Short mmCIF file of C-alpha atoms in Angstrom, two decimals:
data_model
loop_
_atom_site.label_atom_id
_atom_site.label_comp_id
_atom_site.label_asym_id
_atom_site.label_seq_id
_atom_site.Cartn_x
_atom_site.Cartn_y
_atom_site.Cartn_z
CA UNK A 1 -19.42 -32.41 -40.45
CA UNK A 2 -16.77 -29.70 -39.44
CA UNK A 3 -18.52 -29.51 -35.90
CA UNK A 4 -18.36 -33.02 -35.32
CA UNK A 5 -14.63 -33.55 -36.11
CA UNK A 6 -13.83 -30.44 -33.82
CA UNK A 7 -15.82 -31.62 -31.16
CA UNK A 8 -13.97 -34.92 -30.72
CA UNK A 9 -10.66 -33.48 -31.05
CA UNK A 10 -11.60 -30.70 -28.68
CA UNK A 11 -12.95 -33.12 -26.12
CA UNK A 12 -9.54 -35.01 -25.95
CA UNK A 13 -7.73 -31.65 -25.82
CA UNK A 14 -10.00 -30.74 -22.76
CA UNK A 15 -9.61 -33.89 -20.93
CA UNK A 16 -5.87 -34.11 -21.49
CA UNK A 17 -5.34 -30.35 -20.61
CA UNK A 18 -7.56 -30.51 -17.83
CA UNK A 19 -6.05 -33.31 -16.37
CA UNK A 20 -2.43 -31.69 -16.53
CA UNK A 21 -3.53 -28.42 -15.02
CA UNK A 22 -5.18 -30.21 -12.19
CA UNK A 23 -2.09 -32.28 -11.61
CA UNK A 24 -0.19 -29.02 -11.52
CA UNK A 25 -2.52 -27.53 -8.92
CA UNK A 26 -1.50 -30.50 -6.72
CA UNK A 27 2.06 -29.56 -7.45
CA UNK A 28 1.50 -26.05 -6.61
CA UNK A 29 0.15 -27.04 -3.09
CA UNK A 30 2.80 -29.28 -2.55
CA UNK A 31 5.43 -26.53 -3.34
CA UNK A 32 3.48 -24.31 -1.15
CA UNK A 33 3.78 -26.78 1.71
CA UNK A 34 7.30 -26.89 1.53
CA UNK A 35 7.78 -23.16 0.98
CA UNK A 36 9.36 -23.58 -2.65
CA UNK A 37 8.10 -22.11 -5.57
CA UNK A 38 6.41 -24.30 -8.13
CA UNK A 39 8.63 -23.84 -11.02
CA UNK A 40 10.88 -26.76 -10.11
CA UNK A 41 7.95 -29.12 -9.84
CA UNK A 42 6.35 -28.04 -13.12
CA UNK A 43 9.60 -28.80 -14.88
CA UNK A 44 9.44 -32.28 -13.43
CA UNK A 45 5.83 -32.61 -14.65
CA UNK A 46 6.90 -31.59 -18.18
CA UNK A 47 9.43 -34.23 -18.26
CA UNK A 48 7.24 -36.99 -16.89
CA UNK A 49 4.79 -36.05 -19.79
CA UNK A 50 7.19 -35.67 -22.63
CA UNK A 51 9.39 -37.86 -24.87
CA UNK A 52 10.70 -40.81 -22.69
CA UNK A 53 8.48 -39.94 -19.97
CA UNK A 54 5.89 -42.28 -18.68
CA UNK A 55 2.76 -40.42 -19.90
CA UNK A 56 1.88 -39.61 -23.50
CA UNK A 57 -0.20 -36.69 -24.47
CA UNK A 58 -2.11 -36.49 -27.60
CA UNK A 59 -3.16 -32.90 -27.80
CA UNK A 60 -2.26 -30.94 -30.52
CA UNK A 61 1.15 -29.21 -30.14
CA UNK A 62 -0.07 -25.98 -31.60
CA UNK A 63 -2.60 -25.34 -28.96
CA UNK A 64 -0.18 -25.72 -26.07
CA UNK A 65 2.92 -23.94 -27.82
CA UNK A 66 0.50 -20.88 -28.54
CA UNK A 67 -0.53 -20.94 -24.89
CA UNK A 68 3.23 -21.36 -23.79
CA UNK A 69 4.33 -18.37 -25.88
CA UNK A 70 1.55 -16.25 -24.27
CA UNK A 71 2.85 -17.41 -20.97
CA UNK A 72 6.45 -16.00 -21.95
CA UNK A 73 4.86 -12.76 -22.58
CA UNK A 74 2.66 -12.43 -19.84
CA UNK A 75 5.91 -13.35 -17.48
CA UNK A 76 7.66 -10.48 -19.11
CA UNK A 77 4.90 -7.91 -18.95
CA UNK A 78 4.38 -8.65 -15.14
CA UNK A 79 8.34 -8.15 -14.75
CA UNK A 80 7.98 -4.74 -16.61
CA UNK A 81 4.94 -3.87 -14.52
CA UNK A 82 6.86 -4.68 -11.26
CA UNK A 83 9.15 -1.64 -11.19
CA UNK A 84 8.14 1.82 -11.54
CA UNK A 85 10.08 4.31 -13.69
CA UNK A 86 11.66 5.87 -10.58
CA UNK A 87 12.95 2.51 -9.44
CA UNK A 88 14.52 1.70 -13.00
CA UNK A 89 16.35 4.98 -12.95
CA UNK A 90 17.50 4.94 -9.48
CA UNK A 91 18.78 1.25 -9.98
CA UNK A 92 20.51 2.57 -13.17
CA UNK A 93 22.16 5.35 -11.32
CA UNK A 94 23.33 3.29 -8.30
CA UNK A 95 23.71 -0.05 -9.40
CA UNK A 96 25.09 0.10 -12.79
CA UNK A 97 28.78 -1.04 -11.86
CA UNK A 98 27.58 -4.03 -9.78
CA UNK A 99 25.16 -4.84 -12.61
CA UNK A 100 28.08 -5.07 -15.03
CA UNK A 101 30.11 -7.31 -12.46
CA UNK A 102 27.18 -9.57 -11.99
CA UNK A 103 26.65 -10.00 -15.91
CA UNK A 104 30.30 -10.82 -16.67
CA UNK A 105 30.80 -13.00 -13.59
CA UNK A 106 27.50 -15.12 -14.19
CA UNK A 107 27.60 -15.19 -17.98
CA UNK A 108 31.00 -16.87 -18.13
CA UNK A 109 30.37 -19.94 -16.52
CA UNK A 110 27.24 -20.90 -18.78
CA UNK A 111 29.11 -19.44 -21.89
CA UNK A 112 32.06 -21.58 -21.00
CA UNK A 113 30.17 -24.97 -20.52
CA UNK A 114 28.54 -24.10 -23.88
CA UNK A 115 31.85 -23.85 -25.54
CA UNK A 116 33.31 -26.92 -23.83
CA UNK A 117 30.59 -29.08 -24.98
CA UNK A 118 31.37 -27.82 -28.41
CA UNK A 119 28.33 -25.78 -29.02
CA UNK A 120 27.57 -23.14 -31.80
CA UNK A 121 28.31 -19.74 -30.69
CA UNK A 122 24.56 -18.73 -30.20
CA UNK A 123 23.75 -21.69 -28.07
CA UNK A 124 26.75 -20.95 -25.79
CA UNK A 125 25.67 -17.05 -25.74
CA UNK A 126 22.19 -18.41 -24.65
CA UNK A 127 23.54 -20.67 -21.78
CA UNK A 128 25.41 -17.66 -20.58
CA UNK A 129 22.20 -15.94 -20.29
CA UNK A 130 20.76 -18.99 -18.34
CA UNK A 131 23.43 -19.20 -16.05
CA UNK A 132 23.50 -15.15 -15.29
CA UNK A 133 19.69 -14.40 -14.57
CA UNK A 134 18.61 -14.92 -11.10
CA UNK A 135 14.78 -15.60 -10.63
CA UNK A 136 13.16 -12.59 -9.34
CA UNK A 137 9.89 -14.81 -8.65
CA UNK A 138 11.82 -17.17 -6.40
CA UNK A 139 13.68 -14.76 -4.70
CA UNK A 140 10.76 -12.48 -4.11
CA UNK A 141 8.96 -15.33 -2.38
CA UNK A 142 12.20 -16.56 -0.56
CA UNK A 143 12.58 -13.00 1.10
CA UNK A 144 9.01 -12.95 1.75
CA UNK A 145 8.57 -16.17 3.58
CA UNK A 146 11.96 -15.91 5.51
CA UNK A 147 10.57 -12.39 6.60
CA UNK A 148 13.73 -10.73 5.30
CA UNK A 149 12.17 -7.88 3.22
CA UNK A 150 13.04 -5.71 6.02
CA UNK A 151 16.55 -6.93 6.20
CA UNK A 152 19.22 -4.32 5.44
CA UNK A 153 20.70 -6.44 2.62
CA UNK A 154 17.37 -6.69 0.65
CA UNK A 155 17.59 -3.55 -1.13
CA UNK A 156 21.12 -4.64 -2.43
CA UNK A 157 19.54 -8.16 -3.73
CA UNK A 158 16.41 -6.15 -5.37
CA UNK A 159 18.63 -3.58 -7.17
CA UNK A 160 20.83 -6.51 -8.57
CA UNK A 161 17.43 -8.04 -9.99
CA UNK A 162 16.30 -4.80 -11.28
CA UNK A 163 19.59 -4.22 -13.24
CA UNK A 164 19.36 -7.81 -14.57
CA UNK A 165 15.76 -7.17 -15.96
CA UNK A 166 17.08 -4.13 -17.58
CA UNK A 167 20.14 -5.71 -19.21
CA UNK A 168 17.77 -8.17 -20.59
CA UNK A 169 16.23 -5.80 -22.54
CA UNK A 170 19.61 -5.62 -24.51
CA UNK A 171 20.75 -9.41 -23.95
CA UNK A 172 17.45 -10.89 -25.53
CA UNK A 173 17.39 -9.00 -28.75
CA UNK A 174 21.16 -9.62 -29.45
CA UNK A 175 20.57 -13.42 -28.41
CA UNK A 176 17.57 -13.74 -30.56
CA UNK A 177 19.55 -12.24 -33.49
CA UNK A 178 22.56 -14.57 -33.02
CA UNK A 179 20.08 -17.38 -33.01
CA UNK A 180 18.38 -16.16 -36.21
CA UNK A 181 21.91 -17.37 -37.33
CA UNK A 182 22.57 -15.43 -40.60
CA UNK A 183 26.09 -14.41 -41.84
CA UNK A 184 28.03 -12.30 -39.77
CA UNK A 185 27.36 -9.05 -41.41
CA UNK A 186 23.74 -9.56 -41.50
CA UNK A 187 23.65 -10.61 -37.84
CA UNK A 188 25.46 -7.41 -36.90
CA UNK A 189 22.82 -5.38 -38.91
CA UNK A 190 19.98 -7.27 -37.25
CA UNK A 191 21.47 -6.63 -33.82
CA UNK A 192 21.86 -2.85 -34.50
CA UNK A 193 18.14 -2.72 -35.84
CA UNK A 194 17.19 -4.53 -32.94
CA UNK A 195 18.86 -2.51 -30.33
CA UNK A 196 17.75 0.56 -31.83
CA UNK A 197 14.12 -0.64 -31.98
CA UNK A 198 14.52 -1.56 -28.37
CA UNK A 199 15.92 2.15 -27.52
CA UNK A 200 13.09 3.61 -29.46
CA UNK A 201 10.21 1.70 -27.68
CA UNK A 202 11.88 2.40 -24.36
CA UNK A 203 12.12 5.86 -25.15
CA UNK A 204 8.55 6.16 -26.04
CA UNK A 205 7.55 4.00 -23.30
CA UNK A 206 9.17 6.15 -20.72
CA UNK A 207 8.06 9.36 -22.48
CA UNK A 208 4.39 8.69 -23.29
CA UNK A 209 3.83 6.01 -20.69
CA UNK A 210 1.95 8.60 -18.89
CA UNK A 211 -0.29 9.29 -21.36
CA UNK A 212 -1.11 5.85 -22.17
CA UNK A 213 -1.53 5.11 -18.49
CA UNK A 214 -3.84 8.10 -18.40
CA UNK A 215 -6.09 6.96 -21.43
CA UNK A 216 -6.37 3.62 -19.76
CA UNK A 217 -7.07 4.67 -16.13
CA UNK A 218 -10.71 5.35 -16.74
CA UNK A 219 -11.67 1.90 -17.86
CA UNK A 220 -13.25 -0.64 -15.97
CA UNK A 221 -11.52 -3.99 -14.79
CA UNK A 222 -12.69 -5.91 -17.83
CA UNK A 223 -11.79 -3.64 -20.65
CA UNK A 224 -8.26 -2.63 -18.81
CA UNK A 225 -7.63 -6.18 -18.69
CA UNK A 226 -8.45 -6.74 -22.47
CA UNK A 227 -6.59 -3.71 -23.20
CA UNK A 228 -3.22 -4.49 -21.70
CA UNK A 229 -3.66 -8.06 -22.70
CA UNK A 230 -4.22 -7.01 -26.34
CA UNK A 231 -1.59 -4.37 -26.22
CA UNK A 232 0.86 -6.80 -24.97
CA UNK A 233 0.20 -9.45 -27.78
CA UNK A 234 0.05 -6.65 -30.37
CA UNK A 235 3.61 -5.04 -29.39
CA UNK A 236 5.09 -8.46 -28.72
CA UNK A 237 4.14 -9.66 -32.37
CA UNK A 238 5.39 -6.34 -33.86
CA UNK A 239 8.56 -6.87 -31.97
CA UNK A 240 9.01 -10.42 -33.32
CA UNK A 241 8.35 -9.21 -36.70
CA UNK A 242 11.38 -7.08 -36.70
CA UNK A 243 13.28 -9.91 -34.84
CA UNK A 244 13.40 -8.27 -31.63
CA UNK A 245 11.89 -11.28 -29.50
CA UNK A 246 8.19 -10.74 -28.57
CA UNK A 247 9.20 -11.05 -24.93
CA UNK A 248 11.05 -7.83 -25.03
CA UNK A 249 7.97 -6.06 -26.56
CA UNK A 250 5.74 -7.35 -23.53
CA UNK A 251 8.47 -5.95 -21.17
CA UNK A 252 8.42 -2.72 -22.40
CA UNK A 253 4.48 -2.53 -22.46
CA UNK A 254 4.87 -3.47 -18.84
CA UNK A 255 7.39 -0.51 -18.49
CA UNK A 256 5.11 1.99 -20.18
CA UNK A 257 2.36 1.47 -17.66
CA UNK A 258 2.73 3.52 -14.55
CA UNK A 259 0.84 4.97 -11.61
CA UNK A 260 -2.51 3.45 -10.58
CA UNK A 261 -3.12 1.65 -13.59
CA UNK A 262 0.18 -0.25 -13.30
CA UNK A 263 -0.96 -1.51 -10.00
CA UNK A 264 -4.49 -2.63 -11.20
CA UNK A 265 -2.75 -4.15 -14.27
CA UNK A 266 -0.76 -6.16 -12.15
CA UNK A 267 -3.38 -7.43 -9.83
CA UNK A 268 -5.53 -8.17 -13.23
CA UNK A 269 -2.54 -9.96 -15.16
CA UNK A 270 -1.33 -11.92 -12.11
CA UNK A 271 -4.08 -14.70 -12.37
CA UNK A 272 -3.47 -15.15 -16.18
CA UNK A 273 0.40 -15.04 -15.87
CA UNK A 274 0.25 -17.78 -13.41
CA UNK A 275 -1.83 -19.82 -15.70
CA UNK A 276 -0.06 -19.30 -18.81
CA UNK A 277 3.32 -19.43 -17.21
CA UNK A 278 2.70 -22.72 -15.70
CA UNK A 279 1.82 -24.14 -19.34
CA UNK A 280 5.08 -22.57 -20.69
CA UNK A 281 7.13 -24.25 -17.92
CA UNK A 282 5.50 -27.62 -18.62
CA UNK A 283 5.59 -27.13 -22.51
CA UNK A 284 9.28 -26.37 -21.95
CA UNK A 285 10.45 -29.36 -20.16
CA UNK A 286 7.70 -31.38 -22.19
CA UNK A 287 10.03 -31.04 -25.16
CA UNK A 288 13.11 -32.48 -23.35
CA UNK A 289 14.07 -35.87 -24.13
CA UNK A 290 14.69 -37.29 -20.64
CA UNK A 291 17.25 -39.39 -21.94
CA UNK A 292 19.29 -36.44 -23.42
CA UNK A 293 18.88 -35.04 -19.86
CA UNK A 294 20.73 -38.23 -18.21
CA UNK A 295 23.62 -37.64 -21.02
CA UNK A 296 24.52 -34.04 -20.15
CA UNK A 297 24.10 -34.80 -16.36
CA UNK A 298 27.89 -34.06 -15.84
CA UNK A 299 27.66 -30.62 -17.53
CA UNK A 300 24.70 -29.75 -15.41
CA UNK A 301 26.36 -30.57 -12.30
CA UNK A 302 29.51 -28.81 -13.24
CA UNK A 303 27.36 -25.38 -14.17
CA UNK A 304 25.43 -25.72 -11.18
CA UNK A 305 28.43 -25.86 -8.82
CA UNK A 306 30.36 -23.06 -10.63
CA UNK A 307 27.37 -20.78 -11.29
CA UNK A 308 26.28 -21.21 -7.78
CA UNK A 309 29.65 -20.05 -6.34
CA UNK A 310 30.03 -16.96 -8.73
CA UNK A 311 26.33 -15.81 -8.05
CA UNK A 312 27.11 -16.15 -4.10
CA UNK A 313 30.24 -14.09 -4.55
CA UNK A 314 28.19 -11.51 -6.58
CA UNK A 315 25.78 -11.20 -3.74
CA UNK A 316 28.39 -11.20 -1.16
CA UNK A 317 30.37 -8.15 -2.90
CA UNK A 318 27.39 -6.28 -3.46
CA UNK A 319 26.28 -6.63 0.01
CA UNK A 320 30.04 -5.72 1.27
CA UNK A 321 29.99 -2.63 -0.87
CA UNK A 322 26.61 -1.66 0.53
CA UNK A 323 28.19 -1.70 4.04
CA UNK A 324 26.57 -4.96 5.13
CA UNK A 325 28.21 -7.19 7.67
CA UNK A 326 29.30 -10.79 7.08
CA UNK A 327 25.98 -12.75 8.07
CA UNK A 328 24.26 -10.46 5.79
CA UNK A 329 26.73 -11.12 3.06
CA UNK A 330 25.97 -14.77 3.11
CA UNK A 331 22.31 -14.09 2.97
CA UNK A 332 22.57 -12.00 -0.11
CA UNK A 333 24.81 -14.30 -1.89
CA UNK A 334 22.80 -17.37 -0.93
CA UNK A 335 19.49 -15.84 -1.96
CA UNK A 336 20.66 -14.73 -5.27
CA UNK A 337 21.76 -18.21 -6.48
CA UNK A 338 18.24 -19.25 -7.36
CA UNK A 339 17.61 -19.47 -11.21
CA UNK A 340 14.14 -19.93 -12.53
CA UNK A 341 11.90 -18.30 -15.16
CA UNK A 342 14.09 -16.01 -16.97
CA UNK A 343 16.64 -18.81 -17.64
CA UNK A 344 14.00 -20.68 -18.89
CA UNK A 345 12.59 -18.09 -21.47
CA UNK A 346 16.25 -17.59 -22.54
CA UNK A 347 16.95 -21.29 -23.13
CA UNK A 348 13.55 -21.33 -25.05
CA UNK A 349 14.68 -18.94 -27.38
CA UNK A 350 17.38 -21.46 -28.70
CA UNK A 351 14.67 -24.35 -29.18
CA UNK A 352 15.15 -23.89 -33.00
CA UNK A 353 19.01 -23.70 -32.86
CA UNK A 354 21.08 -26.69 -33.74
CA UNK A 355 22.20 -27.24 -30.22
CA UNK A 356 18.81 -26.24 -29.13
CA UNK A 357 17.57 -29.97 -27.56
CA UNK A 358 20.82 -30.13 -25.64
CA UNK A 359 20.91 -26.38 -24.44
CA UNK A 360 17.17 -27.27 -23.12
CA UNK A 361 18.12 -30.29 -21.44
CA UNK A 362 20.87 -28.45 -19.66
CA UNK A 363 19.03 -25.45 -18.85
CA UNK A 364 16.21 -27.44 -17.44
CA UNK A 365 18.40 -29.64 -15.27
CA UNK A 366 20.49 -26.27 -14.12
CA UNK A 367 17.16 -24.35 -13.21
CA UNK A 368 15.69 -27.60 -11.39
CA UNK A 369 18.86 -27.91 -9.43
CA UNK A 370 19.25 -24.06 -8.50
CA UNK A 371 15.65 -23.40 -7.86
CA UNK A 372 15.64 -26.13 -5.23
CA UNK A 373 19.21 -25.51 -3.70
CA UNK A 374 18.93 -21.65 -3.78
CA UNK A 375 15.91 -21.31 -1.48
CA UNK A 376 17.32 -23.88 1.01
CA UNK A 377 20.70 -22.24 0.71
CA UNK A 378 19.05 -18.89 1.68
CA UNK A 379 17.34 -20.52 4.78
CA UNK A 380 20.49 -21.80 6.21
CA UNK A 381 22.66 -18.85 5.50
CA UNK A 382 20.50 -16.83 7.89
CA UNK A 383 20.37 -17.36 11.85
CA UNK A 384 17.54 -20.19 12.36
CA UNK A 385 14.35 -18.51 12.26
CA UNK B 1 13.25 14.20 16.66
CA UNK B 2 14.70 10.93 15.40
CA UNK B 3 16.45 10.75 12.20
CA UNK B 4 14.34 8.61 9.87
CA UNK B 5 15.84 6.65 6.74
CA UNK B 6 13.84 6.01 3.74
CA UNK B 7 14.89 3.24 1.51
CA UNK B 8 13.09 2.40 -1.72
CA UNK B 9 12.48 -1.55 -2.30
CA UNK B 10 12.02 -1.94 -6.06
CA UNK B 11 8.90 -3.91 -6.77
CA UNK B 12 7.86 -4.23 -3.03
CA UNK B 13 7.48 -0.78 -1.48
CA UNK B 14 9.07 1.61 0.73
CA UNK B 15 10.97 1.19 3.93
CA UNK B 16 11.40 3.60 6.92
CA UNK B 17 13.71 2.84 9.63
CA UNK B 18 14.66 4.85 12.87
CA UNK B 19 16.21 4.13 16.29
CA UNK B 20 14.09 4.28 19.39
CA UNK B 21 15.12 6.12 22.41
CA UNK B 22 16.12 2.92 24.11
CA UNK B 23 18.48 2.30 21.12
CA UNK B 24 16.28 -0.49 19.41
CA UNK B 25 16.20 -0.13 15.52
CA UNK B 26 12.48 -0.07 14.45
CA UNK B 27 11.58 -0.50 10.75
CA UNK B 28 8.56 -0.02 8.88
CA UNK B 29 8.08 -1.55 5.54
CA UNK B 30 5.00 -0.36 3.39
CA UNK B 31 4.09 -2.48 0.59
CA UNK B 32 2.65 -1.17 -2.50
CA UNK B 33 -0.65 -3.14 -1.70
CA UNK B 34 -1.04 -1.13 1.64
CA UNK B 35 0.30 -4.03 3.92
CA UNK B 36 2.91 -3.13 6.37
CA UNK B 37 5.51 -5.07 8.23
CA UNK B 38 6.79 -3.71 11.36
CA UNK B 39 10.16 -5.18 12.43
CA UNK B 40 12.89 -4.66 15.10
CA UNK B 41 16.63 -5.48 14.05
CA UNK B 42 18.64 -7.80 15.52
CA UNK B 43 21.14 -6.31 18.41
CA UNK B 44 23.57 -8.95 17.32
CA UNK B 45 23.26 -8.68 13.49
CA UNK B 46 22.09 -5.36 12.64
CA UNK B 47 21.16 -6.11 9.24
CA UNK B 48 18.59 -8.66 10.19
CA UNK B 49 15.12 -8.34 11.36
CA UNK B 50 14.23 -10.03 14.58
CA UNK B 51 10.26 -9.77 15.55
CA UNK B 52 8.43 -9.02 12.24
CA UNK B 53 4.64 -8.12 12.47
CA UNK B 54 2.47 -8.42 9.48
CA UNK B 55 -0.08 -5.75 9.48
CA UNK B 56 -3.32 -5.67 7.17
CA UNK B 57 -4.63 -2.01 6.38
CA UNK B 58 -7.32 -2.99 9.02
CA UNK B 59 -4.53 -3.92 11.59
CA UNK B 60 -2.77 -0.48 10.56
CA UNK B 61 -5.91 1.32 11.48
CA UNK B 62 -6.33 -0.32 14.96
CA UNK B 63 -2.76 0.42 15.84
CA UNK B 64 -2.68 3.81 14.71
CA UNK B 65 -5.92 4.30 16.77
CA UNK B 66 -4.37 2.91 19.77
CA UNK B 67 -1.14 4.77 19.32
CA UNK B 68 -2.88 7.98 18.90
CA UNK B 69 -5.17 7.48 21.57
CA UNK B 70 -1.99 6.81 24.00
CA UNK B 71 -0.84 10.21 22.71
CA UNK B 72 -4.02 12.18 23.63
CA UNK B 73 -4.16 10.38 27.17
CA UNK B 74 -0.44 11.31 27.84
CA UNK B 75 -1.16 14.82 26.90
CA UNK B 76 -4.07 14.91 29.30
CA UNK B 77 -1.77 13.22 32.11
CA UNK B 78 0.81 15.95 31.69
CA UNK B 79 -1.87 18.59 32.40
CA UNK B 80 -2.85 16.80 35.39
CA UNK B 81 0.52 16.61 36.67
CA UNK B 82 0.61 20.50 36.81
CA UNK B 83 0.62 21.23 40.73
CA UNK B 84 -3.00 21.35 41.78
CA UNK B 85 -4.52 21.94 38.54
CA UNK B 86 -7.22 19.16 37.60
CA UNK B 87 -9.07 18.42 34.42
CA UNK B 88 -12.32 16.62 34.29
CA UNK B 89 -15.31 15.79 32.22
CA UNK B 90 -18.66 16.41 33.81
CA UNK B 91 -21.98 15.21 32.03
CA UNK B 92 -25.05 17.66 32.65
CA UNK B 93 -27.84 15.79 34.14
CA UNK B 94 -31.45 16.54 33.34
CA UNK B 95 -32.20 16.99 36.90
CA UNK B 96 -29.67 19.91 37.12
CA UNK B 97 -31.33 23.28 37.32
CA UNK B 98 -28.57 24.31 35.12
CA UNK B 99 -29.73 22.20 32.11
CA UNK B 100 -30.97 24.63 29.38
CA UNK B 101 -28.97 27.42 30.77
CA UNK B 102 -26.02 29.20 29.41
CA UNK B 103 -22.49 29.26 30.96
CA UNK B 104 -22.71 32.78 31.83
CA UNK B 105 -26.27 32.21 33.45
CA UNK B 106 -24.56 29.57 35.72
CA UNK B 107 -21.70 31.79 36.99
CA UNK B 108 -19.71 28.73 37.24
CA UNK B 109 -16.38 30.58 37.29
CA UNK B 110 -17.47 33.03 40.16
CA UNK B 111 -18.95 30.16 42.41
CA UNK B 112 -16.40 27.08 41.83
CA UNK B 113 -13.33 28.89 40.12
CA UNK B 114 -13.58 26.39 37.30
CA UNK B 115 -12.95 27.29 34.00
CA UNK B 116 -15.13 25.44 31.34
CA UNK B 117 -12.66 24.95 28.20
CA UNK B 118 -14.89 22.81 26.04
CA UNK B 119 -18.17 21.56 25.65
CA UNK B 120 -19.18 18.29 24.08
CA UNK B 121 -22.75 18.59 22.58
CA UNK B 122 -24.23 15.59 20.88
CA UNK B 123 -20.74 14.38 19.50
CA UNK B 124 -19.66 17.65 18.37
CA UNK B 125 -16.82 19.48 20.48
CA UNK B 126 -17.02 23.11 21.13
CA UNK B 127 -13.52 24.13 22.27
CA UNK B 128 -13.20 27.38 24.15
CA UNK B 129 -17.11 28.14 24.17
CA UNK B 130 -18.68 31.39 24.29
CA UNK B 131 -20.12 32.25 27.84
CA UNK B 132 -23.58 32.40 25.94
CA UNK B 133 -22.99 28.75 24.98
CA UNK B 134 -26.17 26.74 26.10
CA UNK B 135 -25.92 23.48 28.37
CA UNK B 136 -28.26 21.11 27.58
CA UNK B 137 -29.08 17.84 29.58
CA UNK B 138 -26.51 15.08 28.23
CA UNK B 139 -24.04 17.66 27.20
CA UNK B 140 -20.37 16.96 28.66
CA UNK B 141 -18.35 19.93 30.15
CA UNK B 142 -14.72 19.87 30.34
CA UNK B 143 -13.50 22.11 33.11
CA UNK B 144 -10.14 22.91 34.44
CA UNK B 145 -9.69 24.14 37.91
CA UNK B 146 -9.08 22.98 41.63
CA UNK B 147 -10.08 19.60 42.69
CA UNK B 148 -12.31 21.27 45.24
CA UNK B 149 -13.88 23.40 42.40
CA UNK B 150 -14.51 20.54 40.33
CA UNK B 151 -16.23 18.67 42.74
CA UNK B 152 -18.42 21.76 43.59
CA UNK B 153 -19.17 22.13 39.71
CA UNK B 154 -20.08 18.25 39.57
CA UNK B 155 -22.54 19.02 42.42
CA UNK B 156 -24.06 21.67 40.29
CA UNK B 157 -24.42 20.04 37.13
CA UNK B 158 -25.29 16.29 38.26
CA UNK B 159 -28.13 17.23 40.60
#
């Protein structure tokens, strides 16, 4: 009886999810052909499937939602895995000032647009985060595709990304606490607790990361994959319990792993991340009403223009400080303008907020535009290849 | 020795740069995965790479071997450029009366003036061999001397 009922819904779920994922595969190939990342195409796919779109899906929300949440955790885990402790410490030592400039100058446009639209403070703060964070995924791909990894402005770009990622460890818990939306005093306490928790976990991660890595080092690929995946969900869940946002827990797990285990975990988690992150992007824009997107077209355009300019300026100044000549400054500025996975992660935090739907629509439109324009700008900022 | 600059690329790997004697800026980017990129900087825009080679670990081995071999033959060439000094490789023929005798037995130094500086015996190289070292058919002898002396030695060992 139970089996029969389950099998019929399972069949529907398999057919629909399978169809969608196959569609994403086609989009991924298409993106590869044009030399862009698939994120904007995933977002468009989600829009097409969602409310007001032209296709309807009946799959249970819960199923997709959990998969999407896992996607966020794996995105952040991979981000934490990407940098070694030495690289983070080096970034902090040399890039803190530029990182702070980047944060302020690029937070303001999103925050300002949010306030102009008359949103609540939490939603405006989240949109600030959306406009702040560059996409390390898109930028890494652009640099590799354009053969610019060897360029002298590239370390400047990468160091800025490291700083942004580190800053997220502070920003995400604060934003999550604001969204939880309690009285001012309670919120302050929540933030303090969250930041203390992050500091403790980060300290533990940097202190005992070596031991954890050594303990995992002996395992074969399969137990290692399960251990890292399980640890990520566990720490993410615990972090969520104390209202620190699960994403940060996952990020810290990534930071804690070091040495050979870090590289193996990166290789093992990569395919999983690609799969679940794709579900996350689709699900994110799936929830957006296309008619709502049209109604906020003007704010999206305005934010895109301003945030493009502020990011360009950030890259320009950072490169100039590193002694890079003018062409290199243009390349650094243009390359950094792409926003992507991080902005969507930030926006998804506000899904439950009062202005959540509008925030989601603005963020989706903004990421769509910058993720498409950024790589093009980077290409044309350099001498023709 | 050229000054080599090392730069960390967070999340990517390490980059080494130096200027060649001809004034070209070269950079070698080593990815964490072991892939390498060898690049030449643009003269007009010193921050940008012009030509980039993408090298797999296999390619790196080949390139390393080629550069290594070039190094060895350059050294040999340098020795040969010493006035009147010749270095040559001679394989001991089974027909030679000296196959199976020691270097001392052959009296090569006395008869040809050539010093035997190494013997290659079945893939193993014996540098600065003992006078009692035995020469077998198929061994390769590395000798240093005059051109005429080496011709004479070749005649002794090959026939």
